[in-house]
Coordinates of C-alpha atoms in Angstrom, one line a residue:
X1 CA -2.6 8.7 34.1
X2 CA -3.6 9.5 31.3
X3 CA -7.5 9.5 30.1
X4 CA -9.9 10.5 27.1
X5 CA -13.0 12.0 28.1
X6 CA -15.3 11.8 25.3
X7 CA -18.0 15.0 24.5
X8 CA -19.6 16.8 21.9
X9 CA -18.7 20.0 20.7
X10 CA -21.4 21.8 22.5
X11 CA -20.2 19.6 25.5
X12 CA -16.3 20.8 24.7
X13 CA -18.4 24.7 24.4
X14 CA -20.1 24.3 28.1
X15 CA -16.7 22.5 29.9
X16 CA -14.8 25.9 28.2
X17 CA -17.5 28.0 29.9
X18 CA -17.3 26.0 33.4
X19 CA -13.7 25.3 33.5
X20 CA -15.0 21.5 33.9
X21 CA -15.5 18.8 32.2
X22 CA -18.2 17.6 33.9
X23 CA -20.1 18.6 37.0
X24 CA -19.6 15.1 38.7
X25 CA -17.9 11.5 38.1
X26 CA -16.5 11.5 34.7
X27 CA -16.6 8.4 32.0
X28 CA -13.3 8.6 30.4
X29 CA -11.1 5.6 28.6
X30 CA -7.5 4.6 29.4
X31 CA -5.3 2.3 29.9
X32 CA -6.4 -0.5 31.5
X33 CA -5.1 -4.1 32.3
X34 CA -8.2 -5.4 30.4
X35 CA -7.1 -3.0 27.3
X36 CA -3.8 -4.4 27.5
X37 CA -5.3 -8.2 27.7
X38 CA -7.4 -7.1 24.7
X39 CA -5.4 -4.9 22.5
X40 CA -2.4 -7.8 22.9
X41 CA 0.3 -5.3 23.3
X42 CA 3.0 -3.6 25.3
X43 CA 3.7 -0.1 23.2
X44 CA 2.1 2.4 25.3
X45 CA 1.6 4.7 22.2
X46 CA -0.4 2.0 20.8
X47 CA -2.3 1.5 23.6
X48 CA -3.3 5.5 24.2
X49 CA -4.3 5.0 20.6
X50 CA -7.1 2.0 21.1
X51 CA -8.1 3.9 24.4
X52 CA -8.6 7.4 22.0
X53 CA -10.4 5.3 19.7
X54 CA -13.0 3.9 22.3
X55 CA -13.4 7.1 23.4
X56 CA -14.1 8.3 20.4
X57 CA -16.9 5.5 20.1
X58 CA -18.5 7.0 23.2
X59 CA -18.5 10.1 21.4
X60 CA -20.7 8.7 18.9
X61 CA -23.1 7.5 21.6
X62 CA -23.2 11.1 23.0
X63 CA -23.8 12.2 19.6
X64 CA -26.7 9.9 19.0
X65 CA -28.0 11.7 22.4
X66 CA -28.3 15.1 21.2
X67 CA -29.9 14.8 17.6
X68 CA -29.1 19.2 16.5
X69 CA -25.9 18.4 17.6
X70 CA -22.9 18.7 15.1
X71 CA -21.9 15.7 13.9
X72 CA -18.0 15.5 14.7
X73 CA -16.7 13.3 17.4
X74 CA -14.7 15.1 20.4
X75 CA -12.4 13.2 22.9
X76 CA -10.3 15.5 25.5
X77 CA -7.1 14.1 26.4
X78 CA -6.4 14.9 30.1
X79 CA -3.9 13.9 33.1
X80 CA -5.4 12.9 36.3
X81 CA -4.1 11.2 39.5
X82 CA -3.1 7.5 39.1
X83 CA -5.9 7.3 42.0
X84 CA -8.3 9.0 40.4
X85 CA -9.3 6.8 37.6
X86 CA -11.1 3.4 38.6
X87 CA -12.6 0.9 36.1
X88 CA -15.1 -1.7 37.5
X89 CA -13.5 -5.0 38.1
X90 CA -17.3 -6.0 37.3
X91 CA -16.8 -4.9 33.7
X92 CA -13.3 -5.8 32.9
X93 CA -13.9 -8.4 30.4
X94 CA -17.0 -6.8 28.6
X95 CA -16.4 -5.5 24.9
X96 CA -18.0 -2.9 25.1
X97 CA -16.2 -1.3 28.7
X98 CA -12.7 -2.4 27.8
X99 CA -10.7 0.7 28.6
X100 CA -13.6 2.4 30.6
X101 CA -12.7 4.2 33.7
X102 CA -14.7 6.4 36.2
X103 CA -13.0 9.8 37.4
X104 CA -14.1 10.3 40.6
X105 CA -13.1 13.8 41.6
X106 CA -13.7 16.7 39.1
X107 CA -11.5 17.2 35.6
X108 CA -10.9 20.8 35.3
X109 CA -10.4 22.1 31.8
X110 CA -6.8 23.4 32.4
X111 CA -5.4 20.2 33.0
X112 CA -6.7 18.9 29.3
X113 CA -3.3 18.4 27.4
X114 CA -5.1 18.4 24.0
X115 CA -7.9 18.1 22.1
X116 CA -9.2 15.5 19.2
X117 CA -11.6 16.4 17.0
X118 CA -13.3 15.1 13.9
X119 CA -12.3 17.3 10.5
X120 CA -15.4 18.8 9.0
X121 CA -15.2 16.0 6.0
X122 CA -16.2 13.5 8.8
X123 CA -19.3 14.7 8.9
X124 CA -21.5 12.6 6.8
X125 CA -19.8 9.4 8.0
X126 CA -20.0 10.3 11.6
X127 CA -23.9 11.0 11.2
X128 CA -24.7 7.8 9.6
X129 CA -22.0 6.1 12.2
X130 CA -25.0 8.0 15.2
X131 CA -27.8 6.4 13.1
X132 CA -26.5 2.9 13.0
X133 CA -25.7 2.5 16.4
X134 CA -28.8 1.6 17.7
X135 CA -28.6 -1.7 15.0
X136 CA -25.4 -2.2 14.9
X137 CA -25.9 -3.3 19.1
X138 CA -28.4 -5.7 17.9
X139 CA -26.2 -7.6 15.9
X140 CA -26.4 -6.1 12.2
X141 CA -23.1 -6.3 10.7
X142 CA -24.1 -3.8 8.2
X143 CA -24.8 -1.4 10.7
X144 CA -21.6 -2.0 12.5
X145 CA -19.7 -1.7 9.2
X146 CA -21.5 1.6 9.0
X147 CA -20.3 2.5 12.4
X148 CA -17.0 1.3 11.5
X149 CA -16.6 3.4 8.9
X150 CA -16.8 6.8 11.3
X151 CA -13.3 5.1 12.1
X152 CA -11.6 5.5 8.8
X153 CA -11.3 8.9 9.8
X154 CA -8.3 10.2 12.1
X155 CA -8.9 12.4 14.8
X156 CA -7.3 15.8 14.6
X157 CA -5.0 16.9 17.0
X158 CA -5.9 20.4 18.8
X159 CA -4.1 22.5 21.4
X160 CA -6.1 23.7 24.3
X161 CA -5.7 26.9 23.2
X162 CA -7.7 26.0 20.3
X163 CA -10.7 25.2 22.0
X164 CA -12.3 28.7 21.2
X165 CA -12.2 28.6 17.6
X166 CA -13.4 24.8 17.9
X167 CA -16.7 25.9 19.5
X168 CA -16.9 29.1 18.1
X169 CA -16.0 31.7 21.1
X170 CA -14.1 34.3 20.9
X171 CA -11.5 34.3 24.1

């Protein structure tokens, strides 16, 4: 299966030291049956795309975690076992979990298949996407057209091998 882990780019830096991408149970997003009930369709491509993209809103939310980090949204495309990804029955339905899954067993690096990043012209948009969150989840449409807007901008497609030059290591 696949799933889109989101991180930061100092998150991306540590998993390329560790070899992980995360020390425990990993959040990631996929394709779910509630995504599919949701997203109203059956083209899979489609469906890995609205799965990116709420990943890459849970980048934001790590973003809006780590205030000197920089502000470019990073989701990690990665194959686990069908087994290894669970979403919670308990949280099908809700908005804001559609397309959340829990890996239970560690996500090494090397199985990553690629890497989406912001381009640096995001910038500006992402930040003020981090700043409205907080009011855009309590209700203000202005903040969630705000946070909206961090959308308008593709994510770039990166090969793992890429992942030095992302974060500024050398190999």
């Amino acid at each position: 299966m696949r799933v889109y882990v989101p991180l930061t780019l100092s998150g991306l830096a540590e998993a390329y030291k560790t070899g992980e991408l995360a020390a425990g149970a990993v959040v990631a997003y996929a394709v779910t049956p509630a995504l599919r009930e949701w997203y109203l369709s059956d083209d899979i491509e489609e469906l890995e795309y609205a799965a990116l993209n709420r990943a890459a809103l849970a980048s934001l939310r790590l973003l809006a975690g780590e205030p000197g980090a920089v502000r470019r949204r990073v989701v990690v495309a990665v194959d686990v076992p069908d087994r290894a990804a669970v979403a919670d029955p308990d949280r099908g339905l809700d908005p804001v979990a559609l397309g959340e899954v829990r890996v239970s067993e560690p996500v090494a690096l090397s199985k990553a298949a690629a890497v989406h990043v912001d381009a640096d012209d995001a910038g500006e948009d992402v930040s003020a996407a981090v700043d409205a969150l907080g009011a855009a989840d309590h209700g203000d449409d202005d903040a969630q057209f705000i946070v909206d807007g961090a959308e308008d901008h593709e994510l770039l497609w990166f090969a793992t091998q890429e992942i030095p030059n992302l974060v500024g290591l050398e190999d």
